[in-house]
Amino acid sequence: MPELPEVETYRRYFEATSLDQTLLGIDVADHKLLTTDYGTLTQSLIGSRFVRTHRIGKHLFITTDRGQVMVMHFGMSGGLAYFRDQEDTPRFARIVFHFAGGFRLGFLCPRKFERIGLVDSIEGYALAKGLGVDALEVSVENLMAKLSGKKAMVKPLLLDQATVAGIGNWIVDEVLFQAKVHPETRGYQLTEADIRRIHAAIGVVLQTAIHHEAAYGRFPTDFLIHAREWDDSPYADQRAHTRCPRCGNDLRVIRVGGRATYFCPVCQPAVAREAAEPVKANRAQAAG
DNA sequence: CGCTATGTTGTTCC
DNA sequence: AGGAACAACATAGC
């Protein structure tokens, strides 16, 4: 589930566990998980210490005392686990960093969508990847420029890491729910007030999620996430968790941009298309 | 077995 | 060119 709040939580975890220890070795069970070849990776890192972390969106950067920069991306299911003894190696720890002193850091990759590699610099990587500003730091003005006037729907726009870095599928639904914006609203249909609410919601949702260390079960009860979380379980009483936490009406699940999308049709009504559409449509045929 | 999944990237088509 | 739809990646879990 690594969206920005999880990666921020992993960053703090890394800081708390894995800094300032000499790296003795790196075990890599599947080389497809590396974006830098194994020889270069080990040659560049072994013998050095991790000294600093930085996060942009869902990317975690770790700098060594020799100035090398390693980037971690957690894909759809990655994580970190610090441990000591071999027998405590967590399942899916397909990359393991060994530190002098006997502790190890496991990079968990259940589905092998995760990646580790070296980059020349954080800035260069962000530029090459076209990463937008981190969602925790994005300004209203920046968001305004990235959303207004766009033909695409607001949900795919917010999911685009070039718009803002760090927003994933659950977060974007939560943000749009709290901002009371329908996920299929086009960029050009958003009012300034809409974008201001979206901006505020991004802040609230991310800060709340980080505060709870991304443990969704502990989020406030008026968060949409609970509907999705429990709806996943075929054993749960689905009825009880498919209602809007604010108005009590039935939530809807649709697909937007190929992604499952939860929203409340009452709190997040679709905008009237004709009102906001650019001058182009011939409405003469609309008689009925 | 069949289906879905938190992300990213690339292709293909309009 | 922008945008949308979809597949692919590899695997787990229900």
CSV table of C-alpha atoms (C1' of nucleotides) in Angstrom, one decimal:
chain,number,residue,atom,x,y,z
A,1,MET,CA,0.0,0.0,0.0
A,2,PRO,CA,2.9,2.3,-0.3
A,3,GLU,CA,1.6,5.8,-1.1
A,4,LEU,CA,3.2,8.9,0.3
A,5,PRO,CA,2.3,8.3,4.0
A,6,GLU,CA,3.7,4.8,4.0
A,7,VAL,CA,6.9,5.9,2.3
A,8,GLU,CA,7.2,8.7,4.8
A,9,THR,CA,6.7,6.1,7.6
A,10,TYR,CA,9.4,3.9,6.0
A,11,ARG,CA,11.7,6.9,5.7
A,12,ARG,CA,11.4,7.5,9.4
A,13,TYR,CA,11.8,3.8,10.1
A,14,PHE,CA,15.0,3.8,8.0
A,15,GLU,CA,16.3,6.8,9.9
A,16,ALA,CA,15.5,5.2,13.2
A,17,THR,CA,17.2,1.9,12.4
A,18,SER,CA,19.7,2.0,9.6
A,19,LEU,CA,21.8,5.1,9.7
A,20,ASP,CA,25.5,5.3,10.6
A,21,GLN,CA,26.3,1.6,10.4
A,22,THR,CA,28.9,0.2,8.1
A,23,LEU,CA,27.4,-1.8,5.3
A,24,LEU,CA,29.0,-5.2,5.0
A,25,GLY,CA,27.0,-6.8,2.2
A,26,ILE,CA,23.8,-6.9,0.2
A,27,ASP,CA,21.9,-10.1,-0.6
A,28,VAL,CA,19.7,-9.9,-3.6
A,29,ALA,CA,17.5,-12.8,-4.3
A,30,ASP,CA,16.2,-11.5,-7.6
A,31,HIS,CA,18.3,-9.2,-9.7
A,32,LYS,CA,15.2,-7.9,-11.5
A,33,LEU,CA,14.5,-5.9,-8.4
A,34,LEU,CA,17.6,-3.8,-9.2
A,35,THR,CA,17.8,-0.9,-11.5
A,36,THR,CA,21.6,-0.8,-11.1
A,37,ASP,CA,23.6,-4.0,-11.8
A,38,TYR,CA,24.5,-5.9,-8.7
A,39,GLY,CA,28.3,-5.4,-9.1
A,40,THR,CA,28.0,-1.7,-9.3
A,41,LEU,CA,25.6,-1.5,-6.5
A,42,THR,CA,27.8,-3.5,-4.1
A,43,GLN,CA,31.0,-1.8,-5.2
A,44,SER,CA,29.5,1.6,-4.6
A,45,LEU,CA,27.8,0.9,-1.3
A,46,ILE,CA,29.7,-1.7,0.7
A,47,GLY,CA,32.0,-0.3,3.3
A,48,SER,CA,30.1,3.0,3.4
A,49,ARG,CA,27.3,4.1,5.8
A,50,PHE,CA,23.9,5.5,5.1
A,51,VAL,CA,23.8,9.0,6.5
A,52,ARG,CA,20.7,10.8,5.3
A,53,THR,CA,17.3,10.2,3.8
A,54,HIS,CA,15.0,12.2,1.6
A,55,ARG,CA,11.6,11.5,0.1
A,56,ILE,CA,9.9,12.8,-2.9
A,57,GLY,CA,6.4,11.4,-3.3
A,58,LYS,CA,6.7,7.6,-3.2
A,59,HIS,CA,10.5,7.6,-3.8
A,60,LEU,CA,12.8,7.2,-0.9
A,61,PHE,CA,16.4,8.4,-1.4
A,62,ILE,CA,19.3,7.4,0.9
A,63,THR,CA,22.6,9.1,0.7
A,64,THR,CA,25.9,7.5,1.9
A,65,ASP,CA,28.9,9.0,3.6
A,66,ARG,CA,30.6,8.7,0.2
A,67,GLY,CA,27.9,10.8,-1.5
A,68,GLN,CA,26.3,7.9,-3.3
A,69,VAL,CA,22.5,8.1,-3.6
A,70,MET,CA,20.3,4.9,-3.5
A,71,VAL,CA,16.7,5.1,-4.4
A,72,MET,CA,14.0,2.8,-3.2
A,73,HIS,CA,10.5,2.4,-4.7
A,74,PHE,CA,8.0,0.3,-2.9
A,75,GLY,CA,5.8,-0.6,-5.8
A,76,MET,CA,2.4,-1.8,-4.8
A,77,SER,CA,3.3,-3.8,-1.7
A,78,GLY,CA,6.8,-3.2,-0.6
A,79,GLY,CA,8.1,-2.5,2.9
A,80,LEU,CA,11.1,-2.5,5.3
A,81,ALA,CA,11.9,-4.7,8.2
A,82,TYR,CA,14.9,-4.3,10.5
A,83,PHE,CA,16.0,-7.5,12.3
A,84,ARG,CA,19.1,-9.2,13.6
A,85,ASP,CA,19.1,-13.0,13.3
A,86,GLN,CA,18.9,-15.0,10.2
A,87,GLU,CA,16.0,-17.0,11.5
A,88,ASP,CA,14.0,-13.8,11.9
A,89,THR,CA,14.3,-12.9,8.2
A,90,PRO,CA,10.8,-11.8,7.2
A,91,ARG,CA,9.0,-13.4,4.4
A,92,PHE,CA,9.6,-11.6,1.1
A,93,ALA,CA,12.8,-9.9,2.3
A,94,ARG,CA,14.3,-10.4,-1.2
A,95,ILE,CA,17.0,-7.7,-0.7
A,96,VAL,CA,18.8,-7.7,2.6
A,97,PHE,CA,21.4,-5.1,3.8
A,98,HIS,CA,23.9,-6.4,6.3
A,99,PHE,CA,25.4,-4.0,8.8
A,100,ALA,CA,28.5,-4.3,11.0
A,101,GLY,CA,27.1,-5.1,14.4
A,102,GLY,CA,24.9,-7.9,13.1
A,103,PHE,CA,21.7,-6.2,12.3
A,104,ARG,CA,20.0,-6.3,8.9
A,105,LEU,CA,17.5,-4.3,7.0
A,106,GLY,CA,15.1,-6.3,4.8
A,107,PHE,CA,13.6,-4.7,1.7
A,108,LEU,CA,10.3,-6.6,1.4
A,109,CYS,CA,9.0,-7.3,-2.1
A,110,PRO,CA,6.0,-9.6,-2.0
A,111,ARG,CA,5.1,-9.0,-5.6
A,112,LYS,CA,8.4,-8.0,-7.1
A,113,PHE,CA,7.1,-4.6,-8.3
A,114,GLU,CA,9.6,-2.9,-6.0
A,115,ARG,CA,12.9,-1.5,-7.1
A,116,ILE,CA,16.3,-0.4,-5.7
A,117,GLY,CA,19.1,1.3,-7.6
A,118,LEU,CA,21.7,4.0,-7.6
A,119,VAL,CA,21.0,7.5,-9.0
A,120,ASP,CA,23.4,10.3,-9.9
A,121,SER,CA,21.5,12.8,-7.8
A,122,ILE,CA,18.1,13.3,-6.3
A,123,GLU,CA,17.4,16.4,-8.4
A,124,GLY,CA,18.6,14.7,-11.6
A,125,TYR,CA,16.4,11.7,-10.9
A,126,ALA,CA,13.4,13.8,-10.1
A,127,LEU,CA,13.9,15.8,-13.3
A,128,ALA,CA,14.4,12.7,-15.5
A,129,LYS,CA,11.4,11.0,-14.1
A,130,GLY,CA,9.3,14.2,-14.4
A,131,LEU,CA,8.3,14.0,-10.8
A,132,GLY,CA,6.2,16.9,-9.6
A,133,VAL,CA,6.5,18.7,-6.3
A,134,ASP,CA,6.0,16.5,-3.2
A,135,ALA,CA,2.3,16.4,-2.3
A,136,LEU,CA,3.1,17.6,1.2
A,137,GLU,CA,4.7,20.7,-0.1
A,138,VAL,CA,2.6,21.6,-3.1
A,139,SER,CA,1.2,25.1,-3.2
A,140,VAL,CA,-2.3,26.1,-4.2
A,141,GLU,CA,-0.9,28.1,-7.1
A,142,ASN,CA,1.1,25.1,-8.3
A,143,LEU,CA,-2.0,22.9,-8.0
A,144,MET,CA,-4.1,25.5,-9.8
A,145,ALA,CA,-1.6,25.6,-12.7
A,146,LYS,CA,-1.5,21.8,-12.9
A,147,LEU,CA,-5.2,21.2,-12.8
A,148,SER,CA,-7.2,24.1,-14.3
A,149,GLY,CA,-7.8,24.0,-18.0
A,150,LYS,CA,-6.9,20.4,-18.3
A,151,LYS,CA,-9.2,18.2,-20.3
A,152,ALA,CA,-8.4,15.0,-18.3
A,153,MET,CA,-10.4,14.0,-15.3
A,154,VAL,CA,-9.3,15.2,-11.9
A,155,LYS,CA,-8.6,11.7,-10.5
A,156,PRO,CA,-6.1,10.6,-13.2
A,157,LEU,CA,-4.6,14.1,-13.0
A,158,LEU,CA,-3.9,13.8,-9.3
A,159,LEU,CA,-2.6,10.2,-9.8
A,160,ASP,CA,-0.1,11.5,-12.3
A,161,GLN,CA,3.2,11.8,-10.4
A,162,ALA,CA,4.1,14.8,-12.6
A,163,THR,CA,1.1,16.7,-11.3
A,164,VAL,CA,2.0,16.2,-7.7
A,165,ALA,CA,4.2,13.4,-6.3
A,166,GLY,CA,2.9,10.9,-3.8
A,167,ILE,CA,-0.8,10.5,-4.4
A,168,GLY,CA,-2.0,7.0,-5.0
A,169,ASN,CA,-5.4,5.4,-5.6
A,170,TRP,CA,-6.7,5.3,-2.0
A,171,ILE,CA,-5.4,8.8,-1.2
A,172,VAL,CA,-6.9,10.4,-4.2
A,173,ASP,CA,-10.4,8.9,-3.5
A,174,GLU,CA,-10.1,10.2,0.1
A,175,VAL,CA,-9.0,13.6,-1.0
A,176,LEU,CA,-11.8,14.0,-3.6
A,177,PHE,CA,-14.3,12.8,-1.0
A,178,GLN,CA,-13.2,15.3,1.6
A,179,ALA,CA,-13.0,18.1,-1.1
A,180,LYS,CA,-16.5,17.0,-2.3
A,181,VAL,CA,-15.4,16.8,-5.9
A,182,HIS,CA,-16.6,14.1,-8.3
A,183,PRO,CA,-13.6,12.0,-9.5
A,184,GLU,CA,-14.7,12.3,-13.1
A,185,THR,CA,-14.7,16.1,-13.1
A,186,ARG,CA,-12.6,17.5,-15.8
A,187,GLY,CA,-9.7,19.8,-15.0
A,188,TYR,CA,-11.3,22.7,-16.8
A,189,GLN,CA,-14.5,22.2,-14.8
A,190,LEU,CA,-12.8,22.8,-11.5
A,191,THR,CA,-13.5,26.1,-9.9
A,192,GLU,CA,-10.8,27.9,-7.9
A,193,ALA,CA,-12.8,27.0,-4.8
A,194,ASP,CA,-12.7,23.3,-5.8
A,195,ILE,CA,-8.9,23.4,-6.2
A,196,ARG,CA,-8.5,25.2,-2.9
A,197,ARG,CA,-10.6,22.5,-1.2
A,198,ILE,CA,-8.6,19.8,-3.0
A,199,HIS,CA,-5.3,21.4,-1.8
A,200,ALA,CA,-6.6,21.6,1.8
A,201,ALA,CA,-7.8,18.0,1.6
A,202,ILE,CA,-4.4,16.7,0.3
A,203,GLY,CA,-2.8,18.3,3.4
A,204,VAL,CA,-5.3,16.9,5.9
A,205,VAL,CA,-5.4,13.4,4.4
A,206,LEU,CA,-1.6,13.1,4.2
A,207,GLN,CA,-1.0,14.6,7.6
A,208,THR,CA,-3.6,12.3,9.2
A,209,ALA,CA,-2.2,9.3,7.4
A,210,ILE,CA,1.3,10.0,8.5
A,211,HIS,CA,0.2,10.8,12.0
A,212,HIS,CA,-1.3,7.3,12.2
A,213,GLU,CA,1.8,5.8,10.4
A,214,ALA,CA,-0.4,4.9,7.5
A,215,ALA,CA,-2.4,2.3,9.6
A,216,TYR,CA,-5.7,2.9,7.8
A,217,GLY,CA,-7.7,1.1,10.5
A,218,ARG,CA,-7.0,4.0,12.9
A,219,PHE,CA,-8.0,6.8,10.6
A,220,PRO,CA,-10.9,9.0,11.7
A,221,THR,CA,-14.3,7.3,11.2
A,222,ASP,CA,-15.4,9.9,8.7
A,223,PHE,CA,-12.8,8.8,6.3
A,224,LEU,CA,-13.8,7.1,3.1
A,225,ILE,CA,-11.0,4.6,3.4
A,226,HIS,CA,-12.9,2.4,5.8
A,227,ALA,CA,-15.5,1.7,3.2
A,228,ARG,CA,-12.8,0.5,0.8
A,229,GLU,CA,-10.8,-1.4,3.4
A,230,TRP,CA,-13.6,-3.5,4.7
A,231,ASP,CA,-15.4,-3.8,1.4
A,232,ASP,CA,-12.4,-5.9,0.3
A,233,SER,CA,-13.3,-8.6,2.8
A,234,PRO,CA,-15.8,-11.1,1.5
A,235,TYR,CA,-16.5,-12.1,5.1
A,236,ALA,CA,-17.4,-8.7,6.3
A,237,ASP,CA,-20.9,-7.3,6.5
A,238,GLN,CA,-20.5,-5.4,3.3
A,239,ARG,CA,-23.7,-3.5,3.7
A,240,ALA,CA,-22.5,-1.8,6.8
A,241,HIS,CA,-19.4,-0.4,5.2
A,242,THR,CA,-20.7,0.7,1.9
A,243,ARG,CA,-22.4,3.8,3.1
A,244,CYS,CA,-21.1,7.4,3.1
A,245,PRO,CA,-19.5,8.1,6.5
A,246,ARG,CA,-20.9,11.6,6.3
A,247,CYS,CA,-24.4,11.4,4.8
A,248,GLY,CA,-25.2,7.8,5.1
A,249,ASN,CA,-26.2,7.3,1.5
A,250,ASP,CA,-24.8,4.4,-0.5
A,251,LEU,CA,-21.3,4.8,-1.8
A,252,ARG,CA,-20.6,4.0,-5.4
A,253,VAL,CA,-17.7,2.1,-6.9
A,254,ILE,CA,-16.8,2.8,-10.5
A,255,ARG,CA,-13.7,2.6,-12.6
A,256,VAL,CA,-11.9,5.8,-13.5
A,257,GLY,CA,-8.7,5.6,-15.5
A,258,GLY,CA,-8.8,1.9,-15.1
A,259,ARG,CA,-8.7,2.1,-11.3
A,260,ALA,CA,-11.3,1.2,-8.7
A,261,THR,CA,-12.9,4.4,-7.5
A,262,TYR,CA,-15.0,4.9,-4.4
A,263,PHE,CA,-17.1,8.0,-4.0
A,264,CYS,CA,-20.3,9.3,-2.5
A,265,PRO,CA,-22.7,10.4,-5.3
A,266,VAL,CA,-24.5,12.7,-2.9
A,267,CYS,CA,-21.5,14.5,-1.4
A,268,GLN,CA,-19.6,14.5,-4.6
A,269,PRO,CA,-22.2,15.2,-7.4
A,270,ALA,CA,-21.1,15.2,-11.0
A,271,VAL,CA,-20.9,18.8,-12.3
A,272,ALA,CA,-23.3,19.9,-15.0
A,273,ARG,CA,-21.3,19.3,-18.1
A,274,GLU,CA,-22.8,22.0,-20.3
A,275,ALA,CA,-22.2,24.7,-17.8
A,276,ALA,CA,-18.5,24.4,-17.8
A,277,GLU,CA,-17.6,23.0,-21.2
A,278,PRO,CA,-15.5,25.1,-23.5
A,279,VAL,CA,-17.3,26.9,-26.3
A,280,LYS,CA,-17.6,24.3,-29.0
A,281,ALA,CA,-20.7,22.2,-28.5
A,282,ASN,CA,-23.6,22.9,-30.8
A,283,ARG,CA,-26.6,22.7,-28.5
A,284,ALA,CA,-29.2,23.1,-31.2
A,285,GLN,CA,-29.6,19.3,-31.3
A,286,ALA,CA,-30.3,19.1,-27.6
A,287,ALA,CA,-34.0,19.7,-27.9
A,288,GLY,CA,-36.1,16.8,-26.8
B,1,DC,C1',-9.9,-21.5,-10.2
B,2,DG,C1',-10.8,-16.7,-11.2
B,3,DC,C1',-10.5,-12.3,-9.7
B,4,DT,C1',-8.5,-8.1,-7.8
B,5,DA,C1',-4.8,-5.4,-6.0
B,6,DT,C1',-1.9,-0.2,-3.3
B,7,DG,C1',2.3,1.5,-8.9
B,8,DT,C1',4.6,2.4,-13.2
B,9,DT,C1',5.5,2.1,-18.0
B,10,DG,C1',4.7,1.4,-22.6
B,11,DT,C1',1.6,0.8,-26.5
B,12,DT,C1',-2.1,1.8,-29.3
B,13,DC,C1',-5.7,4.3,-30.8
B,14,DC,C1',-8.7,8.5,-31.3
C,1,DA,C1',-0.3,16.3,-28.8
C,2,DG,C1',-3.2,15.1,-25.2
C,3,DG,C1',-5.8,11.9,-23.4
C,4,DA,C1',-7.9,7.3,-22.6
C,5,DA,C1',-7.9,2.6,-22.5
C,6,DC,C1',-5.5,-1.4,-21.8
C,7,DA,C1',-1.8,-4.7,-21.2
C,8,DA,C1',2.2,-5.9,-18.9
C,9,DC,C1',5.0,-6.7,-14.9
C,10,DA,C1',4.9,-10.9,-10.6
C,11,DT,C1',2.7,-12.4,-7.0
C,12,DA,C1',-0.5,-12.8,-2.9
C,13,DG,C1',-4.7,-13.3,-1.0
C,14,DC,C1',-9.5,-14.1,-1.0
